[in-house]
Amino acid sequence: MTDVTQRMGFFTDTTLCIGCKACEVACKEWNRVPEDGLNFLGHSYDNSGELGASTWRHVAFIEQKKPVNVETNGSASDMRWLMSSDVCKHCTNAACLDVCPTGALFRTEFDTVVVQADICNGCGYCVPACPFGVIDKREEDGRVWKCTLCYDRIGVGLEPACAKSCPTKSIQFGPLEELRTRARARVDELHERGVADARLYGDSPADGVGGMGAFFLLLDDPEVYRLPPDPVVTTRDLPSMWKAAGAAALGLAAAVAASVLGGRR
Amino acid sequence: MTKTREQLMVPRAEPRTYYDRPVLKKPVWKWYIPAYFFTGGMAGAAAPLSFAARVRGNRRLARRAGLVSLAGIAASPVFLIADLGKPGRWYNMLRVAKPTSPMSVGTWLISAFGPLTGAAVLSDLTGVFPGLGELCDALAAFIGPAVSTYTAVLTADTAIPAWHEAWRELPAIFAGGSAASAGAATVLITPAADAEPARRLVVLGSLMELGADRAMEERLGDLAEPYTSGKASTPAKAAKGLLAAGAALALAGRRRPLLGKAGAAATLAGVALTRWSIFQAGFESAEHPRFTVQPQRERISV
Ligand code: SF4
Ligand code: SF4
């Protein structure tokens, strides 16, 4: 049985990804996510483009002119291929959840962030609030959708469909603290093996979203993978914004008072 | 942050992106939302105008400003509900009251403001319960400025770079435009002799919006680009011209009522166009990943 007091999450180790897209497919099947285009984008092997209302796991493909480690690769090549399965970050401080005016978005007992489809009224506020461009509206349906971290599966002790289907364990599911420890050890190991590029993204509770429930091991800058380099939850500035609005409201009242009370009737 | 000449001459490296695909999702809001910013803002500012005019004894002006406020706030929910993906579920907004959600705060603001304005105007027109009507009028005047400005927080409380980074000035832009449009709409339906305070409000409001707009563009630096070039720039420029012309004509309206009304019409168009340009600039800044990546990169590599 899953210990419900623990925060659960994903660690996606992109060095292990082989770009098979089993996660994309497993997610669609388990969650009955509708088809959203069979496209040829011309961006390497990427055909789904980005996360969206009907793409809850997205595999990015990046081709770079950069020699790979010949020793482990066996053949000399001046090209490397980065692959990474992206997903909702289940932020500690989640902007989507903060701004939702209906309470449709909520935090589960696993500390994940989930939309209640029977409550969402499609106001769309969460869409521009997410600093990762994850959540989106399904136009034909009117509501917003995103990864639930397989709320139904983890509730009965199963792992999420994507992690289950990943043949290389690039997607790892488990208690977040455990994953963080494992990920740090993995980076150390890679550094020792000479992979100096290896770094974690989203593992630190000190980042702009208070740490991500789904974090990554990357081999290049986050923006190369379509990840924002320094995401900040927009509501961090909300108290200051309300103050600015308060000052402006007083200014408005003063302008009215000056117009009516000052000078001729 | 000052840069030396040498630094300025080094060409800025284009930020790295994933096939130039956007990092953020574009907002899914349609034109209803800036339309609501216009009607709601006008309604919020017309309420204190009505109240102050009544206190000053200018009943003709007070009544008409009240009508402007009621018209604005009556149109608002129509726009807001039309924009929902599930309009039939609009009442889910009333399930919770969340201070972290400007949309929730706004829902409750207009839920209080609308009925108060309605009651005040009804009492004024029919003469029924005058005391209660005046109380409602005063309360609406108190809440009105918040109705006009919370929408700026709603806009800024997103990850959209051109909106979020403008959080300091957006409220003043919205406040100024709301004041100008409330004054202008009232000028249009008030006999010129009674409309002098409304004409003054057009001038003050327009100056406030233009000043705040200028301050915003200066502070945004590179991030002002979505406002100053691209698809938002045409409405933004037109808005500035219309607001300046509107204010000048409103001043002339003292002697020549027709010019005053023409100025009021120009002001209304200017305020509406500013809202449209801000809306467009947000989309523009979400579409191009460099607006998201560049400032964040600079933030972490200093
Ligand atoms: S990544 Fe976006 S959608 Fe996911 S929890 Fe964070 S803010 Fe919400
Ligand atoms: S679209 Fe739905 S989930 Fe998103 S903020 Fe609105 S009500 Fe909440």
Coordinates of C-alpha atoms and ligand atoms in Angstrom, one line a residue:
Chain A
M1 CA 0.0 0.0 0.0
T2 CA 1.1 3.5 -0.7
D3 CA 1.9 5.6 2.3
V4 CA -0.5 8.5 1.9
T5 CA 1.4 10.9 4.1
Q6 CA 4.2 11.0 1.6
R7 CA 4.5 13.4 -1.3
M8 CA 4.7 11.4 -4.5
G9 CA 6.3 12.6 -7.7
F10 CA 8.3 11.8 -10.9
F11 CA 12.0 11.9 -11.5
T12 CA 12.6 11.9 -15.3
D13 CA 16.2 11.0 -16.0
T14 CA 16.5 12.2 -19.6
T15 CA 19.9 10.4 -20.1
L16 CA 18.0 7.1 -20.1
C17 CA 15.3 8.2 -22.6
I18 CA 15.4 6.4 -25.9
G19 CA 12.5 8.4 -27.4
C20 CA 10.1 5.5 -27.8
K21 CA 7.1 7.5 -26.7
A22 CA 5.6 4.6 -24.8
C23 CA 4.8 7.1 -22.1
E24 CA 2.8 9.3 -24.4
V25 CA 0.9 6.4 -25.7
A26 CA 0.3 4.7 -22.3
C27 CA -0.9 8.1 -20.9
K28 CA -3.4 8.5 -23.7
E29 CA -4.7 5.0 -23.3
W30 CA -5.1 4.9 -19.6
N31 CA -6.5 8.4 -19.2
R32 CA -8.6 8.2 -22.4
V33 CA -7.1 11.4 -23.7
P34 CA -8.5 12.1 -27.2
E35 CA -6.4 12.2 -30.3
D36 CA -5.1 15.7 -31.0
G37 CA -3.5 15.6 -34.4
L38 CA -1.3 13.1 -36.3
N39 CA 1.2 15.7 -37.4
F40 CA 4.5 15.8 -39.0
L41 CA 6.2 18.8 -37.5
G42 CA 9.6 18.5 -39.0
H43 CA 11.2 18.9 -35.6
S44 CA 13.3 15.8 -35.4
Y45 CA 11.1 12.9 -34.2
D46 CA 8.7 15.2 -32.3
N47 CA 5.2 14.9 -33.6
S48 CA 3.2 16.2 -30.6
G49 CA 5.0 19.5 -30.2
E50 CA 4.3 20.3 -26.6
L51 CA 2.2 19.5 -23.6
G52 CA -1.4 20.5 -23.9
A53 CA -5.0 19.7 -23.1
S54 CA -4.7 16.3 -24.9
T55 CA -0.9 15.7 -24.5
W56 CA 0.0 15.0 -20.9
R57 CA 3.4 13.5 -21.6
H58 CA 5.5 15.0 -24.4
V59 CA 8.8 13.6 -25.6
A60 CA 11.1 16.3 -26.9
F61 CA 13.9 15.5 -29.5
I62 CA 16.9 17.7 -29.8
E63 CA 19.7 17.1 -32.3
Q64 CA 23.0 18.7 -31.5
K65 CA 26.4 18.9 -33.0
K66 CA 28.3 17.8 -30.0
P67 CA 30.5 14.7 -29.8
V68 CA 29.1 11.9 -27.7
N69 CA 31.2 9.8 -25.4
V70 CA 32.8 7.4 -27.9
E71 CA 33.8 4.9 -25.3
T72 CA 30.3 4.1 -24.2
N73 CA 28.8 4.7 -27.6
G74 CA 31.1 2.4 -29.5
S75 CA 31.1 4.5 -32.7
A76 CA 32.6 7.9 -33.3
S77 CA 30.0 10.5 -34.0
D78 CA 29.9 14.3 -33.9
M79 CA 26.1 14.3 -33.2
R80 CA 24.2 13.8 -30.0
W81 CA 20.5 13.3 -29.6
L82 CA 18.8 14.6 -26.5
M83 CA 15.4 13.1 -25.6
S84 CA 13.2 14.1 -22.7
S85 CA 9.7 13.2 -21.6
D86 CA 8.0 16.4 -20.3
V87 CA 5.1 16.5 -17.9
C88 CA 3.1 18.7 -15.5
K89 CA 5.5 19.7 -12.7
H90 CA 3.0 19.4 -9.9
C91 CA 4.5 22.5 -8.4
T92 CA 4.8 23.0 -4.7
N93 CA 3.5 26.6 -5.3
A94 CA 1.2 26.0 -8.2
A95 CA 0.1 29.1 -10.0
C96 CA -2.7 27.2 -11.8
L97 CA -4.2 26.2 -8.4
D98 CA -3.7 29.6 -6.8
V99 CA -5.6 31.5 -9.5
C100 CA -8.5 29.0 -10.1
P101 CA -11.7 30.8 -9.1
T102 CA -13.9 27.7 -8.7
G103 CA -11.7 25.4 -6.7
A104 CA -11.7 22.9 -9.6
L105 CA -7.9 22.7 -9.3
F106 CA -7.0 21.1 -5.9
R107 CA -4.1 19.5 -4.1
T108 CA -4.4 15.9 -3.4
E109 CA -3.3 13.8 -0.4
F110 CA -0.2 12.9 -2.5
D111 CA 0.6 16.6 -2.9
T112 CA -0.1 16.5 -6.6
V113 CA -2.2 19.1 -8.5
V114 CA -5.4 17.8 -10.1
V115 CA -8.4 19.4 -12.0
Q116 CA -11.9 18.3 -11.1
A117 CA -13.6 18.0 -14.4
D118 CA -17.1 18.2 -12.9
I119 CA -16.3 21.6 -11.4
C120 CA -14.1 23.4 -14.0
N121 CA -16.2 26.0 -15.8
G122 CA -13.6 26.8 -18.4
C123 CA -12.7 30.3 -17.2
G124 CA -9.2 29.7 -18.6
Y125 CA -7.4 31.6 -15.9
C126 CA -5.0 28.7 -15.1
V127 CA -3.8 28.5 -18.7
P128 CA -1.7 31.7 -18.8
A129 CA -0.9 31.4 -15.1
C130 CA 1.2 28.2 -15.5
P131 CA 4.9 29.2 -15.9
F132 CA 5.6 26.0 -17.9
G133 CA 2.7 26.2 -20.4
V134 CA 1.3 22.9 -19.3
I135 CA -2.4 23.2 -18.7
D136 CA -4.7 24.1 -21.7
K137 CA -8.3 24.2 -22.7
R138 CA -9.8 21.6 -24.9
E139 CA -11.9 23.9 -27.1
E140 CA -14.5 21.4 -28.2
D141 CA -15.0 20.4 -24.5
G142 CA -14.7 23.9 -22.9
R143 CA -12.7 22.7 -19.9
V144 CA -9.0 22.5 -19.1
W145 CA -7.0 19.3 -18.8
K146 CA -3.6 18.2 -17.7
C147 CA -1.6 15.3 -16.1
T148 CA -3.3 14.0 -12.9
L149 CA -0.2 12.0 -12.0
C150 CA -2.6 9.1 -12.5
Y151 CA -4.6 10.0 -9.4
D152 CA -6.8 7.0 -9.9
R153 CA -3.8 4.6 -10.2
I154 CA -1.6 5.9 -7.3
G155 CA -4.6 5.9 -5.0
V156 CA -4.8 2.1 -5.3
G157 CA -1.0 1.6 -5.0
L158 CA -0.2 1.4 -8.8
E159 CA 2.4 3.5 -10.4
P160 CA 1.3 6.0 -13.1
A161 CA 0.8 4.6 -16.6
C162 CA 3.8 6.5 -18.1
A163 CA 6.3 5.3 -15.5
K164 CA 4.9 1.7 -15.7
S165 CA 5.4 1.7 -19.5
C166 CA 8.8 3.3 -19.6
P167 CA 11.2 0.5 -20.8
T168 CA 14.4 2.2 -19.6
K169 CA 13.2 3.6 -16.2
S170 CA 13.8 7.1 -17.6
I171 CA 10.5 7.9 -15.8
Q172 CA 10.7 7.0 -12.2
F173 CA 7.8 7.3 -9.8
G174 CA 8.0 7.3 -6.0
P175 CA 8.1 9.3 -2.8
L176 CA 9.6 12.7 -3.8
E177 CA 12.3 12.7 -1.1
E178 CA 13.5 9.3 -2.1
L179 CA 13.6 10.4 -5.8
R180 CA 15.6 13.5 -4.9
T181 CA 18.2 11.5 -3.1
R182 CA 18.4 9.0 -5.9
A183 CA 18.7 11.8 -8.5
R184 CA 21.5 13.5 -6.7
A185 CA 23.5 10.3 -6.6
R186 CA 22.8 9.7 -10.3
V187 CA 24.2 13.2 -11.1
D188 CA 27.4 12.5 -9.0
E189 CA 27.8 9.2 -10.8
L190 CA 27.4 10.8 -14.3
H191 CA 29.9 13.5 -13.3
E192 CA 32.4 10.9 -12.3
R193 CA 31.9 9.2 -15.6
G194 CA 32.8 12.4 -17.3
V195 CA 29.3 13.6 -18.3
A196 CA 29.9 17.1 -17.0
D197 CA 26.7 18.4 -18.6
A198 CA 24.4 16.5 -16.2
R199 CA 22.3 18.7 -13.9
L200 CA 19.0 18.5 -12.1
Y201 CA 16.1 20.8 -12.9
G202 CA 13.3 21.4 -10.4
D203 CA 14.7 19.4 -7.5
S204 CA 15.3 22.4 -5.2
P205 CA 12.6 23.7 -2.8
A206 CA 14.4 27.0 -3.1
D207 CA 13.4 27.6 -6.8
G208 CA 10.7 30.0 -7.9
V209 CA 7.9 27.4 -7.6
G210 CA 9.1 26.0 -4.3
G211 CA 10.3 22.8 -6.0
M212 CA 8.7 20.6 -8.5
G213 CA 6.9 17.4 -7.8
A214 CA 8.1 16.2 -11.2
F215 CA 11.7 17.1 -11.8
F216 CA 14.4 16.2 -14.4
L217 CA 17.9 15.3 -15.0
L218 CA 19.0 17.3 -18.1
L219 CA 22.2 17.4 -20.3
D220 CA 21.8 21.0 -21.4
D221 CA 20.1 24.3 -20.4
P222 CA 16.4 23.9 -19.6
E223 CA 15.3 26.2 -22.4
V224 CA 16.8 23.8 -25.0
Y225 CA 14.1 21.4 -23.8
R226 CA 11.4 24.1 -23.9
L227 CA 11.6 24.5 -20.1
P228 CA 11.8 28.0 -18.6
P229 CA 15.2 28.5 -17.0
D230 CA 14.0 30.3 -13.9
P231 CA 10.2 29.8 -13.5
V232 CA 8.5 31.8 -10.8
V233 CA 5.0 31.3 -9.5
T234 CA 3.2 34.5 -10.5
T235 CA 1.3 34.7 -7.2
R236 CA 4.6 35.4 -5.4
D237 CA 4.1 39.1 -6.4
L238 CA 0.4 39.1 -5.7
P239 CA 0.6 41.1 -2.4
S240 CA 2.6 43.8 -4.1
M241 CA 0.1 43.7 -7.0
W242 CA -2.8 44.3 -4.7
K243 CA -1.0 47.2 -3.1
A244 CA -0.4 48.8 -6.5
A245 CA -4.1 48.3 -7.3
G246 CA -5.0 49.8 -4.0
A247 CA -2.9 52.9 -4.7
A248 CA -4.4 53.2 -8.2
A249 CA -8.0 52.9 -6.8
L250 CA -7.2 55.7 -4.4
G251 CA -5.8 57.7 -7.3
L252 CA -9.1 57.1 -9.2
A253 CA -11.1 58.3 -6.2
A254 CA -8.9 61.4 -5.9
A255 CA -9.3 62.2 -9.6
V256 CA -13.1 62.0 -9.2
A257 CA -13.0 64.1 -6.1
A258 CA -10.8 66.7 -7.8
S259 CA -13.1 66.8 -10.9
V260 CA -16.3 67.2 -9.0
L261 CA -15.4 69.0 -5.8
G262 CA -12.7 71.3 -7.2
G263 CA -13.7 74.1 -9.4
R264 CA -17.0 75.0 -11.0
R265 CA -20.1 72.8 -10.6
Chain B
M1 CA 21.0 48.7 -13.9
T2 CA 23.2 50.9 -16.1
K3 CA 25.1 49.5 -18.9
T4 CA 28.4 50.7 -20.2
R5 CA 28.9 51.7 -23.8
E6 CA 31.0 48.6 -24.5
Q7 CA 28.3 46.3 -23.1
L8 CA 25.7 47.9 -25.3
M9 CA 27.7 47.4 -28.4
V10 CA 28.1 43.7 -28.0
P11 CA 25.2 42.1 -29.9
R12 CA 22.8 40.3 -27.6
A13 CA 22.9 36.6 -28.1
E14 CA 19.5 35.2 -29.1
P15 CA 18.2 33.0 -26.4
R16 CA 18.2 29.2 -27.0
T17 CA 14.8 27.7 -27.6
Y18 CA 13.2 24.5 -28.5
Y19 CA 12.5 25.0 -32.3
D20 CA 11.4 28.5 -31.4
R21 CA 8.2 27.0 -30.0
P22 CA 6.5 28.9 -27.2
V23 CA 7.3 28.0 -23.6
L24 CA 4.0 29.4 -22.4
K25 CA 0.4 28.7 -23.4
K26 CA -1.3 31.6 -25.0
P27 CA -4.3 32.8 -23.0
V28 CA -7.6 31.2 -24.2
W29 CA -9.6 34.4 -23.4
K30 CA -11.5 35.9 -26.3
W31 CA -12.4 39.6 -27.1
Y32 CA -15.1 39.4 -24.4
I33 CA -12.4 39.8 -21.7
P34 CA -11.0 43.2 -22.9
A35 CA -14.6 44.3 -23.6
Y36 CA -15.4 43.5 -20.0
F37 CA -12.3 45.4 -18.8
F38 CA -13.8 48.4 -20.6
T39 CA -17.4 48.1 -19.4
G40 CA -16.5 47.0 -15.8
G41 CA -13.8 49.7 -15.5
M42 CA -16.2 52.4 -16.7
A43 CA -19.0 51.2 -14.3
G44 CA -16.6 51.2 -11.4
A45 CA -15.4 54.8 -12.0
A46 CA -18.9 56.1 -12.8
A47 CA -20.2 55.1 -9.3
P48 CA -18.0 57.6 -7.4
L49 CA -18.7 60.2 -10.0
S50 CA -22.4 59.8 -9.4
F51 CA -22.0 59.9 -5.6
A52 CA -19.7 62.9 -5.6
A53 CA -22.0 64.8 -8.0
R54 CA -24.9 64.2 -5.7
V55 CA -22.9 65.4 -2.7
R56 CA -22.1 68.5 -4.7
G57 CA -25.8 69.0 -5.6
N58 CA -25.5 68.3 -9.3
R59 CA -28.4 66.0 -9.6
R60 CA -28.5 65.8 -13.4
L61 CA -24.9 64.7 -13.5
A62 CA -25.3 62.3 -10.6
R63 CA -28.3 60.6 -12.2
R64 CA -26.6 60.2 -15.6
A65 CA -23.3 58.9 -14.1
G66 CA -25.4 56.4 -12.2
L67 CA -27.0 55.2 -15.5
V68 CA -23.5 54.9 -17.1
S69 CA -22.4 52.8 -14.1
L70 CA -25.5 50.6 -14.3
A71 CA -25.2 50.1 -18.1
G72 CA -21.5 49.1 -17.7
I73 CA -22.0 46.7 -14.9
A74 CA -25.1 45.1 -16.5
A75 CA -23.1 44.3 -19.7
S76 CA -20.2 42.9 -17.8
P77 CA -21.5 39.5 -16.7
V78 CA -22.8 38.9 -20.3
F79 CA -19.2 39.2 -21.5
L80 CA -17.7 37.2 -18.7
I81 CA -20.1 34.3 -19.0
A82 CA -19.9 34.3 -22.8
D83 CA -16.1 33.7 -22.4
L84 CA -16.5 30.6 -20.2
G85 CA -15.8 27.2 -21.8
K86 CA -18.9 26.0 -19.9
P87 CA -21.2 29.0 -19.6
G88 CA -23.8 27.0 -17.8
R89 CA -21.4 26.5 -14.9
W90 CA -20.8 30.2 -14.3
Y91 CA -22.2 29.8 -10.7
N92 CA -19.2 27.6 -9.8
M93 CA -17.5 30.9 -9.3
L94 CA -19.6 31.3 -6.2
R95 CA -18.4 28.0 -4.7
V96 CA -15.4 29.6 -3.1
A97 CA -13.8 32.9 -2.1
K98 CA -10.1 32.8 -2.8
P99 CA -7.9 35.8 -2.1
T100 CA -5.1 34.1 -4.2
S101 CA -7.3 34.3 -7.3
P102 CA -8.0 37.8 -8.5
M103 CA -10.9 36.3 -10.6
S104 CA -12.5 35.1 -7.4
V105 CA -12.0 38.4 -5.7
G106 CA -13.5 40.1 -8.7
T107 CA -16.5 37.8 -8.8
W108 CA -17.4 38.9 -5.3
L109 CA -16.6 42.5 -6.0
I110 CA -19.0 42.7 -8.9
S111 CA -21.6 40.5 -7.1
A112 CA -21.7 43.2 -4.4
F113 CA -21.3 46.2 -6.8
G114 CA -23.9 45.2 -9.4
P115 CA -26.9 45.0 -7.1
L116 CA -25.9 48.1 -5.1
T117 CA -25.7 50.1 -8.3
G118 CA -29.0 48.7 -9.5
A119 CA -30.7 49.6 -6.3
A120 CA -29.2 53.1 -6.2
V121 CA -30.3 53.9 -9.8
L122 CA -33.8 52.4 -9.3
S123 CA -34.3 54.4 -6.1
D124 CA -33.1 57.6 -7.8
L125 CA -35.4 57.1 -10.9
T126 CA -38.5 56.1 -8.9
G127 CA -38.0 58.1 -5.7
V128 CA -38.7 55.0 -3.7
F129 CA -36.7 54.5 -0.5
P130 CA -34.5 57.5 -1.1
G131 CA -32.4 57.0 2.1
L132 CA -31.7 53.4 1.2
G133 CA -30.9 54.4 -2.3
E134 CA -28.4 56.9 -1.1
L135 CA -26.7 54.4 1.1
C136 CA -26.4 52.0 -1.8
D137 CA -25.0 54.8 -3.9
A138 CA -22.4 55.5 -1.3
L139 CA -21.4 51.9 -0.9
A140 CA -21.2 51.4 -4.7
A141 CA -19.0 54.5 -4.9
F142 CA -16.7 53.0 -2.2
I143 CA -16.4 49.6 -4.1
G144 CA -16.3 51.1 -7.6
P145 CA -12.6 52.0 -7.7
A146 CA -11.7 48.4 -6.7
V147 CA -14.0 47.1 -9.5
S148 CA -12.0 49.3 -12.0
T149 CA -8.5 48.2 -10.8
Y150 CA -8.7 44.6 -9.8
T151 CA -8.8 43.6 -13.4
A152 CA -5.2 44.9 -13.7
V153 CA -4.2 42.5 -11.0
L154 CA -6.1 39.7 -12.8
T155 CA -4.1 40.4 -16.0
A156 CA -0.7 40.8 -14.2
D157 CA -1.2 37.7 -12.1
T158 CA -0.2 35.4 -14.9
A159 CA 3.1 34.1 -16.3
I160 CA 2.6 36.1 -19.5
P161 CA 5.8 38.3 -19.6
A162 CA 4.2 41.5 -21.0
W163 CA 1.5 41.3 -18.4
H164 CA 3.2 40.1 -15.3
E165 CA 6.2 42.3 -15.5
A166 CA 3.9 45.3 -16.0
W167 CA 2.2 44.8 -12.6
R168 CA 3.4 48.1 -11.2
E169 CA 1.8 50.3 -13.8
L170 CA -1.2 48.3 -15.1
P171 CA -3.4 49.3 -12.2
A172 CA -2.8 53.0 -12.8
I173 CA -3.5 52.5 -16.5
F174 CA -6.7 50.7 -15.7
A175 CA -7.7 53.3 -13.1
G176 CA -7.0 56.3 -15.5
G177 CA -8.8 54.7 -18.4
S178 CA -11.8 53.8 -16.2
A179 CA -12.0 57.4 -15.0
A180 CA -11.7 58.8 -18.5
S181 CA -14.3 56.5 -20.0
A182 CA -16.8 57.1 -17.1
G183 CA -16.4 60.8 -17.6
A184 CA -16.7 60.5 -21.3
A185 CA -19.8 58.3 -21.4
T186 CA -21.4 60.7 -18.9
V187 CA -20.5 63.8 -21.0
L188 CA -22.3 62.1 -24.0
I189 CA -25.7 61.9 -22.2
T190 CA -25.5 65.0 -19.9
P191 CA -26.6 68.5 -20.9
A192 CA -23.3 70.4 -21.5
A193 CA -24.0 73.0 -18.7
D194 CA -24.1 70.3 -16.1
A195 CA -21.2 68.2 -17.5
E196 CA -18.2 70.2 -16.5
P197 CA -17.0 67.9 -13.7
A198 CA -17.3 64.9 -16.1
R199 CA -15.2 66.8 -18.7
R200 CA -12.6 67.4 -16.1
L201 CA -12.6 63.7 -15.2
V202 CA -12.0 62.9 -18.9
V203 CA -8.9 65.1 -18.8
L204 CA -7.5 63.8 -15.5
G205 CA -8.2 60.2 -16.3
S206 CA -6.6 60.4 -19.8
L207 CA -3.5 62.0 -18.3
M208 CA -3.3 59.3 -15.7
E209 CA -3.6 56.5 -18.3
L210 CA -1.1 58.2 -20.7
G211 CA 1.4 58.8 -17.9
A212 CA 1.2 55.3 -16.5
D213 CA 1.5 53.9 -20.0
R214 CA 4.7 55.8 -20.6
A215 CA 6.2 54.7 -17.3
M216 CA 5.3 51.1 -18.1
E217 CA 7.0 51.2 -21.5
E218 CA 10.1 52.8 -20.0
R219 CA 10.5 50.4 -17.1
L220 CA 9.8 47.3 -19.2
G221 CA 12.8 47.9 -21.5
D222 CA 13.2 45.0 -23.9
L223 CA 9.8 43.6 -22.7
A224 CA 8.1 46.7 -24.0
E225 CA 8.6 45.4 -27.5
P226 CA 5.2 43.5 -27.6
Y227 CA 3.5 46.9 -26.9
T228 CA 5.6 49.1 -29.2
S229 CA 6.0 46.9 -32.2
G230 CA 3.9 44.0 -33.5
K231 CA 0.2 43.6 -33.7
A232 CA -0.5 45.5 -30.4
S233 CA 1.4 48.6 -31.5
T234 CA -1.2 49.9 -34.0
P235 CA -4.1 50.0 -31.5
A236 CA -1.7 51.3 -28.8
K237 CA -0.6 54.2 -30.9
A238 CA -4.2 55.0 -32.0
A239 CA -5.3 54.9 -28.4
K240 CA -2.7 57.4 -27.4
G241 CA -3.7 59.8 -30.2
L242 CA -7.4 59.5 -29.4
L243 CA -6.9 60.0 -25.7
A244 CA -4.8 63.2 -26.2
A245 CA -7.3 64.5 -28.8
G246 CA -10.2 63.6 -26.6
A247 CA -8.8 65.4 -23.6
A248 CA -8.1 68.5 -25.6
L249 CA -11.6 68.5 -27.1
A250 CA -13.1 67.9 -23.7
L251 CA -11.5 71.1 -22.5
A252 CA -12.9 73.0 -25.5
G253 CA -16.3 71.5 -24.6
R254 CA -16.8 74.2 -22.0
R255 CA -17.6 76.7 -24.7
R256 CA -18.6 74.4 -27.5
P257 CA -20.7 71.5 -26.4
L258 CA -20.4 69.6 -29.7
L259 CA -16.6 69.6 -29.4
G260 CA -16.9 68.3 -25.9
K261 CA -19.1 65.4 -27.1
A262 CA -16.7 64.6 -30.0
G263 CA -13.9 64.5 -27.4
A264 CA -15.9 62.2 -25.2
A265 CA -16.4 59.8 -28.2
A266 CA -12.7 59.9 -29.0
T267 CA -11.9 59.1 -25.3
L268 CA -14.2 56.1 -25.2
A269 CA -12.6 54.7 -28.4
G270 CA -9.1 55.4 -27.0
V271 CA -9.8 53.7 -23.7
A272 CA -11.2 50.6 -25.5
L273 CA -8.2 50.5 -27.8
T274 CA -5.7 50.6 -24.9
R275 CA -7.4 47.6 -23.4
W276 CA -7.3 45.8 -26.7
S277 CA -3.6 46.6 -27.2
I278 CA -2.7 45.3 -23.7
F279 CA -4.6 42.1 -24.4
Q280 CA -2.8 41.7 -27.8
A281 CA 0.6 42.4 -26.3
G282 CA 0.1 39.6 -23.9
F283 CA -0.5 37.1 -26.7
E284 CA 2.4 38.4 -28.6
S285 CA 4.8 38.0 -25.6
A286 CA 3.5 34.4 -25.1
E287 CA 4.0 33.4 -28.7
H288 CA 7.7 34.2 -28.9
P289 CA 9.8 32.1 -26.4
R290 CA 12.5 34.7 -26.3
F291 CA 10.2 37.0 -24.2
T292 CA 10.0 34.2 -21.6
V293 CA 13.5 32.8 -21.8
Q294 CA 15.6 36.0 -22.2
P295 CA 14.7 37.8 -18.9
Q296 CA 14.9 34.5 -16.9
R297 CA 18.3 33.7 -18.4
E298 CA 19.6 37.2 -17.5
R299 CA 18.1 36.9 -14.0
I300 CA 20.1 33.7 -13.2
S301 CA 23.3 34.5 -15.0
V302 CA 24.1 37.8 -13.3
Ligands
SF4_1 S1 3.3 22.9 -14.0 FE1 1.7 24.3 -14.5 S2 -0.2 23.0 -14.6 FE2 1.4 21.8 -13.5 S3 1.1 22.2 -11.3 FE3 2.7 23.7 -12.0 S4 1.5 25.5 -12.6 FE4 0.0 23.8 -12.4
SF4_2 S1 -10.4 26.9 -16.3 FE1 -11.2 25.4 -14.8 S2 -9.4 24.7 -13.7 FE2 -8.7 26.5 -14.8 S3 -8.9 28.2 -13.4 FE3 -10.9 28.1 -14.6 S4 -12.2 26.9 -13.3 FE4 -10.1 26.5 -12.5

